[in-house]
Every structure is written in structure tokens, then in C-alpha cells.
mmCIF file of C-alpha atoms in Angstrom:
data_model
loop_
_atom_site.group_PDB
_atom_site.id
_atom_site.type_symbol
_atom_site.label_atom_id
_atom_site.label_comp_id
_atom_site.label_asym_id
_atom_site.label_seq_id
_atom_site.Cartn_x
_atom_site.Cartn_y
_atom_site.Cartn_z
ATOM 1 C CA UNK A 1053 96.126 88.542 82.772
ATOM 2 C CA UNK A 1054 94.786 85.810 80.522
ATOM 3 C CA UNK A 1055 99.449 84.999 80.297
ATOM 4 C CA UNK A 1056 99.946 84.786 83.843
ATOM 5 C CA UNK A 1057 97.516 82.410 84.198
ATOM 6 C CA UNK A 1058 98.882 79.982 82.180
ATOM 7 C CA UNK A 1059 102.444 80.289 83.668
ATOM 8 C CA UNK A 1060 100.990 79.792 87.322
ATOM 9 C CA UNK A 1061 98.798 76.577 85.685
ATOM 10 C CA UNK A 1062 102.306 75.349 84.015
ATOM 11 C CA UNK A 1063 103.945 75.044 87.209
ATOM 12 C CA UNK A 1064 101.535 72.821 88.498
ATOM 13 C CA UNK A 1065 101.806 69.731 85.937
ATOM 14 C CA UNK A 1066 105.907 69.192 87.284
ATOM 15 C CA UNK A 1067 104.772 70.259 91.192
ATOM 16 C CA UNK A 1068 102.148 68.096 91.427
ATOM 17 C CA UNK A 1069 103.964 65.078 90.102
ATOM 18 C CA UNK A 1070 106.576 66.107 92.796
ATOM 19 C CA UNK A 1071 104.267 65.921 95.095
ATOM 20 C CA UNK A 1072 103.042 62.001 94.250
ATOM 21 C CA UNK A 1073 106.368 60.748 94.507
ATOM 22 C CA UNK A 1074 107.141 62.870 97.812
ATOM 23 C CA UNK A 1075 104.057 61.412 99.319
ATOM 24 C CA UNK A 1076 104.908 58.004 98.632
ATOM 25 C CA UNK A 1077 108.195 57.738 99.917
ATOM 26 C CA UNK A 1078 107.598 60.135 102.807
ATOM 27 C CA UNK A 1079 104.728 57.203 104.102
ATOM 28 C CA UNK A 1080 107.206 54.619 103.451
ATOM 29 C CA UNK A 1081 109.786 56.480 105.293
ATOM 30 C CA UNK A 1082 109.318 54.331 109.308
ATOM 31 C CA UNK A 1083 110.263 51.366 109.874
ATOM 32 C CA UNK A 1084 108.322 48.186 108.506
ATOM 33 C CA UNK A 1085 104.831 48.215 107.157
ATOM 34 C CA UNK A 1086 101.375 47.455 107.951
ATOM 35 C CA UNK A 1087 102.038 43.894 108.934
ATOM 36 C CA UNK A 1088 104.754 45.087 110.601
ATOM 37 C CA UNK A 1089 102.485 46.626 112.843
ATOM 38 C CA UNK A 1090 99.192 44.299 113.070
ATOM 39 C CA UNK A 1091 102.325 41.337 114.187
ATOM 40 C CA UNK A 1092 103.521 43.973 117.409
ATOM 41 C CA UNK A 1093 99.985 44.649 118.312
ATOM 42 C CA UNK A 1094 98.503 41.100 118.385
ATOM 43 C CA UNK A 1095 102.066 39.932 120.041
ATOM 44 C CA UNK A 1096 101.046 43.015 123.118
ATOM 45 C CA UNK A 1097 97.883 41.385 123.127
ATOM 46 C CA UNK A 1098 99.198 37.629 123.881
ATOM 47 C CA UNK A 1099 98.105 36.660 120.295
ATOM 48 C CA UNK A 1100 99.604 35.346 116.322
ATOM 49 C CA UNK A 1101 98.570 36.583 113.014
ATOM 50 C CA UNK A 1102 98.360 33.290 110.570
ATOM 51 C CA UNK A 1103 101.070 32.675 108.726
ATOM 52 C CA UNK A 1104 98.153 32.308 106.023
ATOM 53 C CA UNK A 1105 96.538 35.537 106.373
ATOM 54 C CA UNK A 1106 99.670 37.473 106.279
ATOM 55 C CA UNK A 1107 100.662 35.964 102.993
ATOM 56 C CA UNK A 1108 97.453 36.634 101.634
ATOM 57 C CA UNK A 1109 97.631 40.587 102.915
ATOM 58 C CA UNK A 1110 100.967 40.749 101.574
ATOM 59 C CA UNK A 1111 99.986 40.065 97.967
ATOM 60 C CA UNK A 1112 96.386 41.731 97.783
ATOM 61 C CA UNK A 1113 98.053 44.163 98.922
ATOM 62 C CA UNK A 1114 101.570 44.019 96.842
ATOM 63 C CA UNK A 1115 103.074 44.712 99.729
ATOM 64 C CA UNK A 1116 106.428 42.587 98.771
ATOM 65 C CA UNK A 1117 107.086 44.627 95.474
ATOM 66 C CA UNK A 1118 109.538 46.734 94.492
ATOM 67 C CA UNK A 1119 108.646 50.439 95.440
ATOM 68 C CA UNK A 1120 108.075 52.087 92.517
ATOM 69 C CA UNK A 1121 105.460 49.257 91.546
ATOM 70 C CA UNK A 1122 103.529 50.096 94.934
ATOM 71 C CA UNK A 1123 104.173 53.698 93.786
ATOM 72 C CA UNK A 1124 102.785 53.424 90.287
ATOM 73 C CA UNK A 1125 99.954 50.415 91.515
ATOM 74 C CA UNK A 1126 98.482 53.797 94.068
ATOM 75 C CA UNK A 1127 98.754 56.658 91.839
ATOM 76 C CA UNK A 1128 97.644 54.749 88.766
ATOM 77 C CA UNK A 1129 94.426 53.948 91.034
ATOM 78 C CA UNK A 1130 93.967 57.604 91.582
ATOM 79 C CA UNK A 1131 94.109 59.203 88.603
ATOM 80 C CA UNK A 1132 92.470 56.489 86.567
ATOM 81 C CA UNK A 1133 89.996 55.352 88.747
ATOM 82 C CA UNK A 1134 89.273 57.486 91.482
ATOM 83 C CA UNK A 1135 90.844 54.567 94.007
ATOM 84 C CA UNK A 1136 92.214 55.965 96.670
ATOM 85 C CA UNK A 1137 92.797 51.843 97.840
ATOM 86 C CA UNK A 1138 92.005 50.617 101.229
ATOM 87 C CA UNK A 1139 92.602 50.483 104.304
ATOM 88 C CA UNK A 1140 94.174 48.521 106.420
ATOM 89 C CA UNK A 1141 93.340 49.992 109.712
ATOM 90 C CA UNK A 1142 89.493 50.130 109.026
ATOM 91 C CA UNK A 1143 88.863 46.976 106.481
ATOM 92 C CA UNK A 1144 87.541 49.009 104.529
ATOM 93 C CA UNK A 1145 87.485 51.286 101.504
ATOM 94 C CA UNK A 1146 89.765 54.553 101.445
ATOM 95 C CA UNK A 1147 86.983 56.998 99.451
ATOM 96 C CA UNK A 1148 84.326 56.031 102.034
ATOM 97 C CA UNK A 1149 86.194 57.047 105.160
ATOM 98 C CA UNK A 1150 87.232 60.304 104.093
ATOM 99 C CA UNK A 1151 83.153 61.219 102.902
ATOM 100 C CA UNK A 1152 82.214 60.161 106.206
ATOM 101 C CA UNK A 1153 84.319 63.485 107.785
ATOM 102 C CA UNK A 1154 85.639 64.941 105.093
ATOM 103 C CA UNK A 1155 81.919 67.402 105.101
ATOM 104 C CA UNK A 1156 82.418 68.350 109.195
ATOM 105 C CA UNK A 1157 85.968 68.521 108.165
ATOM 106 C CA UNK A 1158 84.661 71.389 105.396
ATOM 107 C CA UNK A 1159 82.302 72.539 107.423
ATOM 108 C CA UNK A 1160 83.829 73.984 109.701
ATOM 109 C CA UNK A 1161 86.863 75.170 108.069
ATOM 110 C CA UNK A 1162 85.035 77.087 105.767
ATOM 111 C CA UNK A 1163 82.938 78.651 108.622
ATOM 112 C CA UNK A 1164 86.181 79.309 110.968
ATOM 113 C CA UNK A 1165 87.170 80.729 107.529
ATOM 114 C CA UNK A 1166 85.096 83.028 107.512
ATOM 115 C CA UNK A 1167 84.943 84.085 111.086
ATOM 116 C CA UNK A 1168 89.032 85.153 110.985
ATOM 117 C CA UNK A 1169 88.631 87.503 108.126
ATOM 118 C CA UNK A 1170 85.651 88.996 109.505
ATOM 119 C CA UNK A 1171 86.808 89.267 112.830
ATOM 120 C CA UNK A 1172 90.105 89.626 112.353
ATOM 121 C CA UNK A 1173 89.655 92.801 109.076
ATOM 122 C CA UNK A 1174 87.974 95.446 111.467
ATOM 123 C CA UNK A 1175 90.099 95.025 113.561
ATOM 124 C CA UNK A 1176 93.116 95.181 112.344
ATOM 125 C CA UNK A 1177 91.858 98.871 110.724
ATOM 126 C CA UNK A 1178 91.189 99.613 113.555
ATOM 127 C CA UNK A 1179 94.458 99.193 115.766
ATOM 128 C CA UNK A 1180 96.190 100.849 112.112
ATOM 129 C CA UNK A 1181 94.240 103.966 112.273
ATOM 130 C CA UNK A 1182 94.221 104.534 116.241
ATOM 131 C CA UNK A 1183 97.646 103.293 117.070
ATOM 132 C CA UNK A 1184 98.744 102.674 120.530
ATOM 133 C CA UNK A 1185 95.633 103.487 121.997
ATOM 134 C CA UNK A 1186 92.974 101.511 124.263
ATOM 135 C CA UNK A 1187 91.888 99.692 121.835
ATOM 136 C CA UNK A 1188 94.933 98.941 120.028
ATOM 137 C CA UNK A 1189 96.583 97.332 122.988
ATOM 138 C CA UNK A 1190 94.206 95.390 123.961
ATOM 139 C CA UNK A 1191 93.883 93.524 120.865
ATOM 140 C CA UNK A 1192 97.275 93.540 120.910
ATOM 141 C CA UNK A 1193 97.509 92.004 124.538
ATOM 142 C CA UNK A 1194 94.672 89.044 123.370
ATOM 143 C CA UNK A 1195 96.434 89.030 119.629
ATOM 144 C CA UNK A 1196 99.664 87.769 121.193
ATOM 145 C CA UNK A 1197 97.266 85.072 124.037
ATOM 146 C CA UNK A 1198 96.217 83.829 121.016
ATOM 147 C CA UNK A 1199 98.976 83.205 118.800
ATOM 148 C CA UNK A 1200 101.065 81.407 122.254
ATOM 149 C CA UNK A 1201 98.099 79.608 123.621
ATOM 150 C CA UNK A 1202 97.607 76.041 122.211
ATOM 151 C CA UNK A 1203 94.332 75.323 120.131
ATOM 152 C CA UNK A 1204 93.510 72.331 123.091
ATOM 153 C CA UNK A 1205 94.209 74.224 126.248
ATOM 154 C CA UNK A 1206 91.546 76.869 124.851
ATOM 155 C CA UNK A 1207 89.663 73.644 123.838
ATOM 156 C CA UNK A 1208 89.622 72.132 127.146
ATOM 157 C CA UNK A 1209 88.409 75.403 128.997
ATOM 158 C CA UNK A 1210 85.734 77.062 126.962
ATOM 159 C CA UNK A 1211 84.874 72.325 127.642
ATOM 160 C CA UNK A 1212 84.016 73.659 131.027
ATOM 161 C CA UNK A 1213 83.296 77.023 131.123
ATOM 162 C CA UNK A 1214 80.031 75.658 128.675
ATOM 163 C CA UNK A 1215 79.664 72.472 131.173
ATOM 164 C CA UNK A 1216 80.012 74.639 134.350
ATOM 165 C CA UNK A 1217 78.026 77.338 133.995
ATOM 166 C CA UNK A 1218 75.997 76.196 130.786
ATOM 167 C CA UNK A 1219 75.361 73.175 131.718
ATOM 168 C CA UNK A 1220 76.360 71.979 127.892
ATOM 169 C CA UNK A 1221 78.260 68.698 126.248
ATOM 170 C CA UNK A 1222 80.312 70.892 124.904
ATOM 171 C CA UNK A 1223 82.503 66.864 122.940
ATOM 172 C CA UNK A 1224 81.096 65.748 119.720
ATOM 173 C CA UNK A 1225 79.000 68.623 117.677
ATOM 174 C CA UNK A 1226 75.685 66.903 118.858
ATOM 175 C CA UNK A 1227 74.347 66.190 122.217
ATOM 176 C CA UNK A 1228 73.699 62.765 123.257
ATOM 177 C CA UNK A 1229 70.123 63.359 122.588
ATOM 178 C CA UNK A 1230 69.981 64.490 119.068
ATOM 179 C CA UNK A 1231 73.059 62.281 117.849
ATOM 180 C CA UNK A 1232 70.264 59.330 116.603
ATOM 181 C CA UNK A 1233 67.281 61.571 116.351
ATOM 182 C CA UNK A 1234 65.560 62.854 112.648
ATOM 183 C CA UNK A 1235 66.784 66.361 111.995
ATOM 184 C CA UNK A 1236 64.341 69.211 113.381
ATOM 185 C CA UNK A 1237 64.546 72.707 115.037
ATOM 186 C CA UNK A 1238 65.660 71.709 118.558
ATOM 187 C CA UNK A 1239 68.543 69.522 116.537
ATOM 188 C CA UNK A 1240 69.033 72.163 114.160
ATOM 189 C CA UNK A 1241 68.980 74.839 117.632
ATOM 190 C CA UNK A 1242 71.803 72.007 119.807
ATOM 191 C CA UNK A 1243 73.939 71.710 116.247
ATOM 192 C CA UNK A 1244 74.410 75.379 116.464
ATOM 193 C CA UNK A 1245 75.306 76.161 120.498
ATOM 194 C CA UNK A 1246 78.117 73.105 119.583
ATOM 195 C CA UNK A 1247 78.983 74.200 116.125
ATOM 196 C CA UNK A 1248 80.847 78.012 117.789
ATOM 197 C CA UNK A 1249 83.479 75.325 120.170
ATOM 198 C CA UNK A 1250 85.466 73.974 117.658
ATOM 199 C CA UNK A 1251 84.535 77.563 115.265
ATOM 200 C CA UNK A 1252 86.587 79.587 117.658
ATOM 201 C CA UNK A 1253 88.845 77.216 118.987
ATOM 202 C CA UNK A 1254 89.407 76.747 115.279
ATOM 203 C CA UNK A 1255 90.097 80.170 114.633
ATOM 204 C CA UNK A 1256 91.612 82.175 117.438
ATOM 205 C CA UNK A 1257 95.161 81.501 116.405
ATOM 206 C CA UNK A 1258 94.717 82.637 113.013
ATOM 207 C CA UNK A 1259 92.265 85.825 113.414
ATOM 208 C CA UNK A 1260 95.520 86.630 116.026
ATOM 209 C CA UNK A 1261 97.661 86.474 113.341
ATOM 210 C CA UNK A 1262 95.702 88.523 110.508
ATOM 211 C CA UNK A 1263 95.744 90.947 112.226
ATOM 212 C CA UNK A 1264 98.786 91.057 113.371
ATOM 213 C CA UNK A 1265 100.220 91.378 109.961
ATOM 214 C CA UNK A 1266 97.081 93.502 108.548
ATOM 215 C CA UNK A 1267 98.192 96.316 111.419
ATOM 216 C CA UNK A 1268 101.872 96.276 110.752
ATOM 217 C CA UNK A 1269 100.742 96.997 106.515
ATOM 218 C CA UNK A 1270 98.748 99.251 107.294
ATOM 219 C CA UNK A 1271 100.350 101.306 109.388
ATOM 220 C CA UNK A 1272 103.266 101.046 106.643
ATOM 221 C CA UNK A 1273 101.294 101.603 103.649
ATOM 222 C CA UNK A 1274 100.128 105.275 105.842
ATOM 223 C CA UNK A 1275 103.370 106.535 106.064
ATOM 224 C CA UNK A 1276 104.101 106.147 102.400
ATOM 225 C CA UNK A 1277 103.980 109.423 100.501
ATOM 226 C CA UNK A 1278 100.962 108.901 98.173
ATOM 227 C CA UNK A 1279 99.193 108.571 101.248
ATOM 228 C CA UNK A 1280 100.374 112.341 102.262
ATOM 229 C CA UNK A 1281 100.333 113.893 99.092
ATOM 230 C CA UNK A 1282 96.612 112.451 99.569
ATOM 231 C CA UNK A 1283 96.196 114.384 102.853
ATOM 232 C CA UNK A 1284 97.423 117.285 101.158
ATOM 233 C CA UNK A 1285 95.011 117.369 98.743
ATOM 234 C CA UNK A 1286 92.246 117.523 101.484
ATOM 235 C CA UNK A 1287 90.612 113.940 100.617
ATOM 236 C CA UNK A 1288 88.638 112.463 102.664
ATOM 237 C CA UNK A 1289 90.297 109.880 105.284
ATOM 238 C CA UNK A 1290 88.665 107.775 105.118
ATOM 239 C CA UNK A 1291 87.357 107.729 101.475
ATOM 240 C CA UNK A 1292 91.621 107.744 100.507
ATOM 241 C CA UNK A 1293 91.777 105.058 103.960
ATOM 242 C CA UNK A 1294 90.408 101.976 102.275
ATOM 243 C CA UNK A 1295 89.948 102.773 98.372
ATOM 244 C CA UNK A 1296 94.511 102.585 98.919
ATOM 245 C CA UNK A 1297 96.055 102.063 101.847
ATOM 246 C CA UNK A 1298 93.482 99.104 102.846
ATOM 247 C CA UNK A 1299 93.219 98.240 99.764
ATOM 248 C CA UNK A 1300 97.048 97.166 99.385
ATOM 249 C CA UNK A 1301 97.533 96.025 102.576
ATOM 250 C CA UNK A 1302 95.143 93.321 102.656
ATOM 251 C CA UNK A 1303 97.459 91.125 100.492
ATOM 252 C CA UNK A 1304 97.968 88.905 103.348
ATOM 253 C CA UNK A 1305 94.299 87.752 102.870
ATOM 254 C CA UNK A 1306 94.639 86.339 100.325
ATOM 255 C CA UNK A 1307 97.873 85.339 99.861
ATOM 256 C CA UNK A 1308 97.074 83.239 102.552
ATOM 257 C CA UNK A 1309 94.647 81.140 100.572
ATOM 258 C CA UNK A 1310 97.232 78.205 100.196
ATOM 259 C CA UNK A 1311 97.756 77.746 103.727
ATOM 260 C CA UNK A 1312 93.561 77.892 104.393
ATOM 261 C CA UNK A 1313 92.359 74.887 102.257
ATOM 262 C CA UNK A 1314 95.009 72.443 103.491
ATOM 263 C CA UNK A 1315 93.187 73.165 106.238
ATOM 264 C CA UNK A 1316 90.027 71.913 105.129
ATOM 265 C CA UNK A 1317 91.762 68.180 105.349
ATOM 266 C CA UNK A 1318 93.729 68.426 107.433
ATOM 267 C CA UNK A 1319 92.060 69.889 110.611
ATOM 268 C CA UNK A 1320 93.451 70.269 114.291
ATOM 269 C CA UNK A 1321 94.077 66.594 114.865
ATOM 270 C CA UNK A 1322 94.844 67.432 119.003
ATOM 271 C CA UNK A 1323 91.928 69.289 119.200
ATOM 272 C CA UNK A 1324 89.928 67.546 117.527
ATOM 273 C CA UNK A 1325 90.408 64.623 119.630
ATOM 274 C CA UNK A 1326 89.813 66.379 123.371
ATOM 275 C CA UNK A 1327 86.274 67.749 121.130
ATOM 276 C CA UNK A 1328 85.145 64.454 119.884
ATOM 277 C CA UNK A 1329 84.856 65.899 116.697
ATOM 278 C CA UNK A 1330 84.976 63.011 113.919
ATOM 279 C CA UNK A 1331 87.322 65.081 111.105
ATOM 280 C CA UNK A 1332 89.831 64.357 109.379
ATOM 281 C CA UNK A 1333 92.404 65.699 111.906
ATOM 282 C CA UNK A 1334 92.426 61.843 114.143
ATOM 283 C CA UNK A 1335 91.776 59.586 110.897
ATOM 284 C CA UNK A 1336 95.774 60.734 109.676
ATOM 285 C CA UNK A 1337 96.923 60.667 112.920
ATOM 286 C CA UNK A 1338 95.233 57.755 113.559
ATOM 287 C CA UNK A 1339 96.862 56.692 110.244
ATOM 288 C CA UNK A 1340 100.509 57.660 110.543
ATOM 289 C CA UNK A 1341 100.454 55.783 114.323
ATOM 290 C CA UNK A 1342 98.566 52.367 112.616
ATOM 291 C CA UNK A 1343 101.235 52.584 109.471
ATOM 292 C CA UNK A 1344 98.333 52.798 107.085
ATOM 293 C CA UNK A 1345 99.337 53.913 104.217
ATOM 294 C CA UNK A 1346 96.566 53.987 101.965
ATOM 295 C CA UNK A 1347 94.494 56.536 104.408
ATOM 296 C CA UNK A 1348 97.118 58.000 105.377
ATOM 297 C CA UNK A 1349 99.015 58.601 101.948
ATOM 298 C CA UNK A 1350 95.095 60.404 100.540
ATOM 299 C CA UNK A 1351 95.121 62.732 103.412
ATOM 300 C CA UNK A 1352 98.717 64.112 102.484
ATOM 301 C CA UNK A 1353 98.735 63.583 98.648
ATOM 302 C CA UNK A 1354 95.241 66.460 99.116
ATOM 303 C CA UNK A 1355 96.313 67.952 101.775
ATOM 304 C CA UNK A 1356 99.572 68.716 99.189
ATOM 305 C CA UNK A 1357 97.403 69.274 96.403
ATOM 306 C CA UNK A 1358 94.877 72.006 98.694
ATOM 307 C CA UNK A 1359 98.304 73.619 99.011
ATOM 308 C CA UNK A 1360 99.259 73.854 95.185
ATOM 309 C CA UNK A 1361 95.999 74.903 94.081
ATOM 310 C CA UNK A 1362 95.464 76.968 96.852
ATOM 311 C CA UNK A 1363 98.584 79.016 95.602
ATOM 312 C CA UNK A 1364 97.507 79.067 92.297
ATOM 313 C CA UNK A 1365 93.867 81.242 93.978
ATOM 314 C CA UNK A 1366 95.702 83.052 95.634
ATOM 315 C CA UNK A 1367 97.879 84.222 92.615
ATOM 316 C CA UNK A 1368 95.152 84.714 90.698
ATOM 317 C CA UNK A 1369 93.558 86.673 93.140
ATOM 318 C CA UNK A 1370 96.831 89.110 94.406
ATOM 319 C CA UNK A 1371 96.800 89.391 90.100
ATOM 320 C CA UNK A 1372 92.969 90.714 90.410
ATOM 321 C CA UNK A 1373 93.816 92.150 93.375
ATOM 322 C CA UNK A 1374 97.294 94.206 92.969
ATOM 323 C CA UNK A 1375 97.864 95.628 89.783
ATOM 324 C CA UNK A 1376 101.867 95.345 89.726
ATOM 325 C CA UNK A 1377 101.451 91.333 90.275
ATOM 326 C CA UNK A 1378 100.885 90.025 87.455
ATOM 327 C CA UNK A 1379 102.746 93.307 85.501
ATOM 328 C CA UNK A 1380 105.754 91.167 87.021
ATOM 329 C CA UNK A 1381 105.182 88.618 84.552
#
């Protein structure tokens, strides 16, 4: 297991270097830079950016330097000083902006992950064991519906239901009267009343996808010779199903960790906009539109690193769950 883990860790180093280069290249691809966007915005408002201010910003952020120099300044500050630079658009350090948005994003994403696993696991097992039953058809229909309907549309529907039938303003995570109030049981209750909406919305597609994958994998395992042999020897059906086929069919739950972790940073920008959630999704969207390269680059880089770290966690978890994975190495 240690050799397997060592191999996976060694692969991370060149991967992370390549990710940092690709991330910087991607944020440099759009024509122009932040100053171009700023000048166009001021021109649309009938104003102009003073030449002295343009020169000061160009010198301050090294925008007149070669791309390789800009890349080295960016990545060296991150590695040696933990400094992601300063946001052009907000005129604030990127670290402080992320510190404001990350707690809510991570909390919602982790709770959503628990929701996805808690709901999809029993339903997926039930659908496989009771194949073609009324329950299986019902969950299959709901699963396809969850995959097909966009999250932002579900958000609009739930906001309307909450306002129409429960008198709940679903925008944000707190009602207006509690946003600046000190913490109390009433404020906690209001927070919980608002949190379920983004959790259900973000978890719908993931839950539906996990149900379909778990059902298909478990059906495949239940037809294999070792299951038929276990039944022939009189092993109790429930014990046999849980100990072997379900354990193997759970591989996708662990292998998708690499996809889940980036969601801790990226979030769903459109849904967050609809629900007025102060997550990193809208922050990323605004940074891309404004060509705020340090802010956009920080979020892209963190998301990409989380993909790599999540893949490592998935590999280790799969190696523990399924010996065939680690024995292959």
C-alpha cells in the first residue's frame, strides 16, 4: 500500500507544475487585459482613465512585462508568501476576498455531499434489488428529471414555492431582519430554514447520477458467478448482498471524490446568483468578465489543485476498498 501511495504522490509534482502553467495561460488567453476592460467600461460611461493611472497600474502589476516574468511573479508569490496577488476589480487582496466567500461555499458543499451520499446510496441499492418494481420506476423517473432540469430552474421553482406557500424569502441564507442581528436560536433556525434550498438544488444532479451509477453497477455484480455460488450455498441474501456486491458497486462513490472537491471552491455560479448566495461561484464569474487575472487565476488554480488532491484521495480510498486496485501496482 505504501508503494502504491508513493507512486501516486510522485505523479502529483509534475502534474501540479503543469496545472499552474496551464492556469496562467488560460487566464491570459482573452485579448487585452484588465486595463483594456477598465478603459472600455469608463468609455461606455463617458469617462476616461487618466494616463498616469494607467501607467501606475501597469507598473504595479507588471502588465508590461513578458508573460514568463508575470507567471514567475505570480507563482513565486503564491509558493513562498501565500500571496495570490491583489484583485484589480475589487482593489483588495485576493486572499481576503476568498476568506469571505470560502466558509459558506465549503459548508454548503460538504453538507450537499453528505446529502448526495445519504440519499443516493439507499435508493440505488433498493432500485437494483427491486429491479422493475414500482419504486424502481419512480426513482428512475425522478433521477432522469434531476439530471435533465438545470439547477437554476429548480432554484426559481423552490423560491416561488417557499414564498407562495411558506412566506419564506429564499434568497440568501438569512432573512433581512437577521442579517445584522447577533446570533441567537431564532437566527440559527432562520439559517437552517434557508440552507435546505441550496443543498437540495446542488445535490439534485449529483444524487440522480449516483443513483443511476450505483444501480447499474450493483445489477452487474448481482449477476456474477460468485453471487450465484453464494446463493447456492445458502448464504442469507441480505448478508451476501451487503458484504460483496454492494461493496464493489460502491467504487464510484469514492472515485468521484476528485470531481467533488473542486465544487468546494467553484460552486454553481448561476444558481448562487439566483439565490443571492455569497459563494465563490459569482466571484469567479465576475473575475472572468472583468479579466481580473489574479482573482480568476487563484480560483482556477485552487480548483485544479483540488482535482489532483481529490484524485489522490480517491485512489487511496479505492485501494483500501478494493484490493485489486492497489495490487495492480
